[in-house]
Amino acid sequence: MAKNREHTLWLLVLLHIAIPCSSYEQKLNSIDLAALAAIKNSLTDIPGSNFFSTWDFISPDPCSTFSGITCSLNRVTALTLGTGLSDSPGLAGSLSPSLSNLTYLTQLILYPGLVTGPIPTQLDRLTNLRVISLTNNRLTGSIPTSLASLHNLHTLDLSNNRLTGSIPVGLFTALSQLKVVIFASNSLSGELPKRISAPLLHLDLKSNMLRGILPLEMPSTLRYLSVSRNEMWGPLNGLESLSDLVYLDLSMNQFNGPIPASLFRPSLTCLLLQRNNLSGGLGFVDPSSASYGEGSIVDLSHNLLSGELTPVLAGVESLFLNNNHWMGTVPKEYVDSVYRGITKTLYLQHNYITGFPLEPGRALPDTASLCLSYNCMVPPVGLTTTCPISAGGQFSRPESQCVAFNHGVGNSRH
């Protein structure tokens, strides 16, 4: 009996200890709880969304019942607003400044919806933040300069909003952990800094209103760079040291001058430079340095590039060289690449090309998309059917244009 009583006493002691500990672990910090209440009051589910249906503040354990919440030691460490599901319309409302009271937060994610208003400047209080992703909403105002004090920040994605103003320089110079910056599809203006020292891997600024030249110094760690659809100009000299690039999109700007030879390499599998004012040719590039393959895309169309083509781009799967000033005969390496099915798209229309050496009796693959119209030659039979509508209906340039062009080229050599 004594042993049974002793065993019962030990159970009561254990239960007495366990119950308060259990209830303590379930109790969310009061500051975080109040912040979540303010966040819910500033946002609302768009009809068809039910994200906030689990946010019942009577719940003794929000950390296990609230959707989008991750906790550690009774503090909110990750907050995801919205479900992110394709059939969910997302949230509306605005972002509450009370977000800054979640001081243990390491991740702040807002899924696509109709959230408006500014990004709270008080987010600089969240010194543990590593990820900020507020994409595909209707956020307005400028990017807070205070974000440049978040020294643990790794990813900053504010794409597809209505943000205006310039990009805070400190984001590119003061954050030693920043790897991913995505500000695409906003209305940002101004110029980029002359120097980017943050160790970026991914920088996407496309579809804004940025002006000026590319930074003279950029991190050699960059693998993805896009500033397409802006109003930028100047030479491409600052790109020569970016040996890790695999994706480069500078299309639809006003960049000028020659293309650096270092950009013609197989590891840079996506090179998009179309619709600029780039000039010069390919004669200075060593053809042996390139061996493109599956999935590669090079678009140099709608520029002022000139001279005779060299074999350097043979083997590119999708190659757009149209609407330039190329002349002479297309190297046989390009033709062979089309025959072998390696190059699936080759656009050469609207140039001054005089020859395309097809092999008699050898059929081109059905998958080949080849356009040679509006050059200083008559395209071979059957090689105009795969031209885009933008190529126009004229198969060859007027002879007078070809004579005038060749005469001008000849004069420029004297």
mmCIF file of N, CA, C and O in Angstrom, residues 99-153:
data_model
loop_
_atom_site.group_PDB
_atom_site.id
_atom_site.type_symbol
_atom_site.label_atom_id
_atom_site.label_comp_id
_atom_site.label_asym_id
_atom_site.label_seq_id
_atom_site.Cartn_x
_atom_site.Cartn_y
_atom_site.Cartn_z
ATOM 1 N N LEU A 99 2.870 44.643 -37.971
ATOM 2 C CA LEU A 99 3.783 43.581 -38.394
ATOM 3 C C LEU A 99 5.138 43.726 -37.709
ATOM 4 O O LEU A 99 5.816 42.737 -37.409
ATOM 5 N N SER A 100 5.527 44.969 -37.446
ATOM 6 C CA SER A 100 6.842 45.219 -36.867
ATOM 7 C C SER A 100 6.950 44.752 -35.428
ATOM 8 O O SER A 100 8.055 44.725 -34.872
ATOM 9 N N ASN A 101 5.832 44.389 -34.806
ATOM 10 C CA ASN A 101 5.876 43.872 -33.432
ATOM 11 C C ASN A 101 6.200 42.384 -33.375
ATOM 12 O O ASN A 101 6.455 41.850 -32.294
ATOM 13 N N LEU A 102 6.189 41.721 -34.533
ATOM 14 C CA LEU A 102 6.561 40.300 -34.578
ATOM 15 C C LEU A 102 8.075 40.205 -34.701
ATOM 16 O O LEU A 102 8.629 39.816 -35.713
ATOM 17 N N THR A 103 8.757 40.564 -33.632
ATOM 18 C CA THR A 103 10.206 40.798 -33.699
ATOM 19 C C THR A 103 11.033 39.529 -33.873
ATOM 20 O O THR A 103 12.246 39.619 -34.098
ATOM 21 N N TYR A 104 10.419 38.363 -33.758
ATOM 22 C CA TYR A 104 11.148 37.105 -33.982
ATOM 23 C C TYR A 104 10.978 36.610 -35.425
ATOM 24 O O TYR A 104 11.490 35.557 -35.784
ATOM 25 N N LEU A 105 10.271 37.383 -36.231
ATOM 26 C CA LEU A 105 9.926 36.950 -37.585
ATOM 27 C C LEU A 105 11.172 36.811 -38.460
ATOM 28 O O LEU A 105 12.005 37.703 -38.533
ATOM 29 N N THR A 106 11.273 35.668 -39.142
ATOM 30 C CA THR A 106 12.353 35.447 -40.110
ATOM 31 C C THR A 106 11.831 35.420 -41.549
ATOM 32 O O THR A 106 12.601 35.640 -42.479
ATOM 33 N N GLN A 107 10.527 35.169 -41.731
ATOM 34 C CA GLN A 107 9.931 35.123 -43.062
ATOM 35 C C GLN A 107 8.592 35.854 -43.061
ATOM 36 O O GLN A 107 7.759 35.607 -42.195
ATOM 37 N N LEU A 108 8.426 36.742 -44.042
ATOM 38 C CA LEU A 108 7.160 37.447 -44.235
ATOM 39 C C LEU A 108 6.758 37.282 -45.694
ATOM 40 O O LEU A 108 7.429 37.792 -46.588
ATOM 41 N N ILE A 109 5.660 36.572 -45.912
ATOM 42 C CA ILE A 109 5.225 36.259 -47.271
ATOM 43 C C ILE A 109 3.765 36.681 -47.443
ATOM 44 O O ILE A 109 2.915 36.361 -46.617
ATOM 45 N N LEU A 110 3.508 37.407 -48.520
ATOM 46 C CA LEU A 110 2.144 37.784 -48.893
ATOM 47 C C LEU A 110 1.860 37.226 -50.273
ATOM 48 O O LEU A 110 2.522 37.583 -51.250
ATOM 49 N N TYR A 111 0.874 36.347 -50.364
ATOM 50 C CA TYR A 111 0.537 35.733 -51.644
ATOM 51 C C TYR A 111 -0.309 36.688 -52.498
ATOM 52 O O TYR A 111 -0.863 37.670 -51.989
ATOM 53 N N PRO A 112 -0.424 36.421 -53.805
ATOM 54 C CA PRO A 112 -1.152 37.319 -54.706
ATOM 55 C C PRO A 112 -2.567 37.626 -54.244
ATOM 56 O O PRO A 112 -3.292 36.750 -53.759
ATOM 57 N N GLY A 113 -2.940 38.894 -54.391
ATOM 58 C CA GLY A 113 -4.267 39.346 -54.011
ATOM 59 C C GLY A 113 -4.455 40.791 -54.415
ATOM 60 O O GLY A 113 -3.898 41.251 -55.413
ATOM 61 N N LEU A 114 -5.217 41.535 -53.613
ATOM 62 C CA LEU A 114 -5.538 42.926 -53.909
ATOM 63 C C LEU A 114 -5.134 43.848 -52.762
ATOM 64 O O LEU A 114 -5.784 44.860 -52.502
ATOM 65 N N VAL A 115 -4.084 43.521 -52.074
ATOM 66 C CA VAL A 115 -3.630 44.333 -50.950
ATOM 67 C C VAL A 115 -3.039 45.639 -51.483
ATOM 68 O O VAL A 115 -2.214 45.634 -52.405
ATOM 69 N N THR A 116 -3.460 46.748 -50.912
ATOM 70 C CA THR A 116 -3.045 48.075 -51.370
ATOM 71 C C THR A 116 -2.268 48.799 -50.275
ATOM 72 O O THR A 116 -2.045 48.276 -49.192
ATOM 73 N N GLY A 117 -1.902 50.052 -50.589
ATOM 74 C CA GLY A 117 -1.225 50.868 -49.593
ATOM 75 C C GLY A 117 0.271 50.631 -49.565
ATOM 76 O O GLY A 117 0.818 49.826 -50.328
ATOM 77 N N PRO A 118 0.973 51.310 -48.669
ATOM 78 C CA PRO A 118 2.432 51.246 -48.633
ATOM 79 C C PRO A 118 2.955 50.030 -47.884
ATOM 80 O O PRO A 118 2.237 49.373 -47.130
ATOM 81 N N ILE A 119 4.233 49.772 -48.100
ATOM 82 C CA ILE A 119 4.962 48.800 -47.295
ATOM 83 C C ILE A 119 5.343 49.498 -45.986
ATOM 84 O O ILE A 119 5.968 50.563 -46.024
ATOM 85 N N PRO A 120 4.967 48.955 -44.844
ATOM 86 C CA PRO A 120 5.262 49.650 -43.574
ATOM 87 C C PRO A 120 6.760 49.919 -43.412
ATOM 88 O O PRO A 120 7.585 49.017 -43.543
ATOM 89 N N THR A 121 7.105 51.170 -43.120
ATOM 90 C CA THR A 121 8.514 51.514 -42.898
ATOM 91 C C THR A 121 9.059 50.881 -41.621
ATOM 92 O O THR A 121 10.266 50.715 -41.478
ATOM 93 N N GLN A 122 8.150 50.522 -40.717
ATOM 94 C CA GLN A 122 8.576 49.965 -39.428
ATOM 95 C C GLN A 122 9.144 48.558 -39.530
ATOM 96 O O GLN A 122 9.601 47.991 -38.529
ATOM 97 N N LEU A 123 9.129 47.965 -40.734
ATOM 98 C CA LEU A 123 9.672 46.605 -40.866
ATOM 99 C C LEU A 123 11.147 46.522 -40.497
ATOM 100 O O LEU A 123 11.671 45.435 -40.280
ATOM 101 N N ASP A 124 11.813 47.665 -40.411
ATOM 102 C CA ASP A 124 13.231 47.630 -40.035
ATOM 103 C C ASP A 124 13.445 47.145 -38.605
ATOM 104 O O ASP A 124 14.568 46.822 -38.216
ATOM 105 N N ARG A 125 12.368 47.069 -37.831
ATOM 106 C CA ARG A 125 12.481 46.517 -36.474
ATOM 107 C C ARG A 125 12.640 45.001 -36.485
ATOM 108 O O ARG A 125 13.057 44.407 -35.489
ATOM 109 N N LEU A 126 12.314 44.375 -37.615
ATOM 110 C CA LEU A 126 12.349 42.909 -37.701
ATOM 111 C C LEU A 126 13.747 42.469 -38.137
ATOM 112 O O LEU A 126 13.980 42.019 -39.249
ATOM 113 N N THR A 127 14.680 42.595 -37.233
ATOM 114 C CA THR A 127 16.096 42.383 -37.570
ATOM 115 C C THR A 127 16.436 40.928 -37.873
ATOM 116 O O THR A 127 17.537 40.650 -38.358
ATOM 117 N N ASN A 128 15.514 40.014 -37.592
ATOM 118 C CA ASN A 128 15.762 38.597 -37.896
ATOM 119 C C ASN A 128 15.272 38.198 -39.286
ATOM 120 O O ASN A 128 15.494 37.061 -39.718
ATOM 121 N N LEU A 129 14.616 39.115 -39.978
ATOM 122 C CA LEU A 129 14.031 38.777 -41.271
ATOM 123 C C LEU A 129 15.083 38.318 -42.277
ATOM 124 O O LEU A 129 16.101 38.967 -42.475
ATOM 125 N N ARG A 130 14.796 37.173 -42.907
ATOM 126 C CA ARG A 130 15.628 36.667 -43.985
ATOM 127 C C ARG A 130 14.899 36.694 -45.322
ATOM 128 O O ARG A 130 15.532 36.796 -46.366
ATOM 129 N N VAL A 131 13.583 36.599 -45.279
ATOM 130 C CA VAL A 131 12.791 36.575 -46.513
ATOM 131 C C VAL A 131 11.629 37.554 -46.399
ATOM 132 O O VAL A 131 10.857 37.500 -45.442
ATOM 133 N N ILE A 132 11.536 38.468 -47.377
ATOM 134 C CA ILE A 132 10.354 39.321 -47.558
ATOM 135 C C ILE A 132 9.854 39.082 -48.975
ATOM 136 O O ILE A 132 10.566 39.340 -49.944
ATOM 137 N N SER A 133 8.630 38.583 -49.095
ATOM 138 C CA SER A 133 8.041 38.334 -50.405
ATOM 139 C C SER A 133 6.621 38.878 -50.400
ATOM 140 O O SER A 133 5.719 38.299 -49.777
ATOM 141 N N LEU A 134 6.419 40.008 -51.081
ATOM 142 C CA LEU A 134 5.126 40.689 -51.119
ATOM 143 C C LEU A 134 4.744 40.889 -52.581
ATOM 144 O O LEU A 134 4.733 41.995 -53.102
ATOM 145 N N THR A 135 4.426 39.819 -53.267
ATOM 146 C CA THR A 135 4.303 39.863 -54.724
ATOM 147 C C THR A 135 2.851 39.894 -55.201
ATOM 148 O O THR A 135 1.933 39.472 -54.500
ATOM 149 N N ASN A 136 2.680 40.395 -56.433
ATOM 150 C CA ASN A 136 1.400 40.305 -57.145
ATOM 151 C C ASN A 136 0.218 40.840 -56.346
ATOM 152 O O ASN A 136 -0.798 40.182 -56.170
ATOM 153 N N ASN A 137 0.402 42.057 -55.851
ATOM 154 C CA ASN A 137 -0.689 42.759 -55.202
ATOM 155 C C ASN A 137 -0.762 44.170 -55.787
ATOM 156 O O ASN A 137 -0.369 44.370 -56.940
ATOM 157 N N ARG A 138 -1.230 45.137 -55.029
ATOM 158 C CA ARG A 138 -1.352 46.504 -55.524
ATOM 159 C C ARG A 138 -0.701 47.486 -54.554
ATOM 160 O O ARG A 138 -1.209 48.582 -54.314
ATOM 161 N N LEU A 139 0.422 47.087 -54.004
ATOM 162 C CA LEU A 139 1.134 47.934 -53.065
ATOM 163 C C LEU A 139 1.633 49.193 -53.773
ATOM 164 O O LEU A 139 2.083 49.140 -54.924
ATOM 165 N N THR A 140 1.551 50.317 -53.075
ATOM 166 C CA THR A 140 1.930 51.606 -53.655
ATOM 167 C C THR A 140 2.997 52.280 -52.802
ATOM 168 O O THR A 140 3.405 51.777 -51.762
ATOM 169 N N GLY A 141 3.421 53.453 -53.269
ATOM 170 C CA GLY A 141 4.457 54.181 -52.543
ATOM 171 C C GLY A 141 5.842 53.690 -52.925
ATOM 172 O O GLY A 141 6.017 52.934 -53.887
ATOM 173 N N SER A 142 6.826 54.114 -52.169
ATOM 174 C CA SER A 142 8.213 53.774 -52.469
ATOM 175 C C SER A 142 8.684 52.589 -51.636
ATOM 176 O O SER A 142 8.034 52.195 -50.664
ATOM 177 N N ILE A 143 9.809 52.046 -52.038
ATOM 178 C CA ILE A 143 10.441 50.982 -51.251
ATOM 179 C C ILE A 143 11.090 51.638 -50.039
ATOM 180 O O ILE A 143 11.942 52.524 -50.197
ATOM 181 N N PRO A 144 10.724 51.252 -48.824
ATOM 182 C CA PRO A 144 11.281 51.923 -47.645
ATOM 183 C C PRO A 144 12.807 51.819 -47.587
ATOM 184 O O PRO A 144 13.369 50.727 -47.734
ATOM 185 N N THR A 145 13.467 52.951 -47.393
ATOM 186 C CA THR A 145 14.924 52.925 -47.235
ATOM 187 C C THR A 145 15.330 52.165 -45.983
ATOM 188 O O THR A 145 16.449 51.667 -45.891
ATOM 189 N N SER A 146 14.404 52.060 -45.043
ATOM 190 C CA SER A 146 14.701 51.374 -43.782
ATOM 191 C C SER A 146 15.002 49.887 -43.985
ATOM 192 O O SER A 146 15.638 49.261 -43.137
ATOM 193 N N LEU A 147 14.569 49.316 -45.103
ATOM 194 C CA LEU A 147 14.839 47.895 -45.335
ATOM 195 C C LEU A 147 16.338 47.620 -45.458
ATOM 196 O O LEU A 147 16.782 46.487 -45.276
ATOM 197 N N ALA A 148 17.116 48.658 -45.756
ATOM 198 C CA ALA A 148 18.559 48.482 -45.900
ATOM 199 C C ALA A 148 19.249 48.217 -44.565
ATOM 200 O O ALA A 148 20.454 47.948 -44.535
ATOM 201 N N SER A 149 18.499 48.280 -43.463
ATOM 202 C CA SER A 149 19.090 47.972 -42.151
ATOM 203 C C SER A 149 18.831 46.536 -41.726
ATOM 204 O O SER A 149 19.240 46.130 -40.634
ATOM 205 N N LEU A 150 18.159 45.754 -42.590
ATOM 206 C CA LEU A 150 17.863 44.352 -42.257
ATOM 207 C C LEU A 150 19.045 43.482 -42.684
ATOM 208 O O LEU A 150 19.052 42.874 -43.746
ATOM 209 N N HIS A 151 20.049 43.419 -41.839
ATOM 210 C CA HIS A 151 21.332 42.828 -42.233
ATOM 211 C C HIS A 151 21.297 41.314 -42.411
ATOM 212 O O HIS A 151 22.266 40.736 -42.908
ATOM 213 N N ASN A 152 20.215 40.677 -42.004
ATOM 214 C CA ASN A 152 20.088 39.228 -42.223
ATOM 215 C C ASN A 152 19.292 38.889 -43.479
ATOM 216 O O ASN A 152 19.091 37.712 -43.790
ATOM 217 N N LEU A 153 18.856 39.920 -44.203
ATOM 218 C CA LEU A 153 17.967 39.694 -45.342
ATOM 219 C C LEU A 153 18.669 38.929 -46.459
ATOM 220 O O LEU A 153 19.762 39.296 -46.894
#
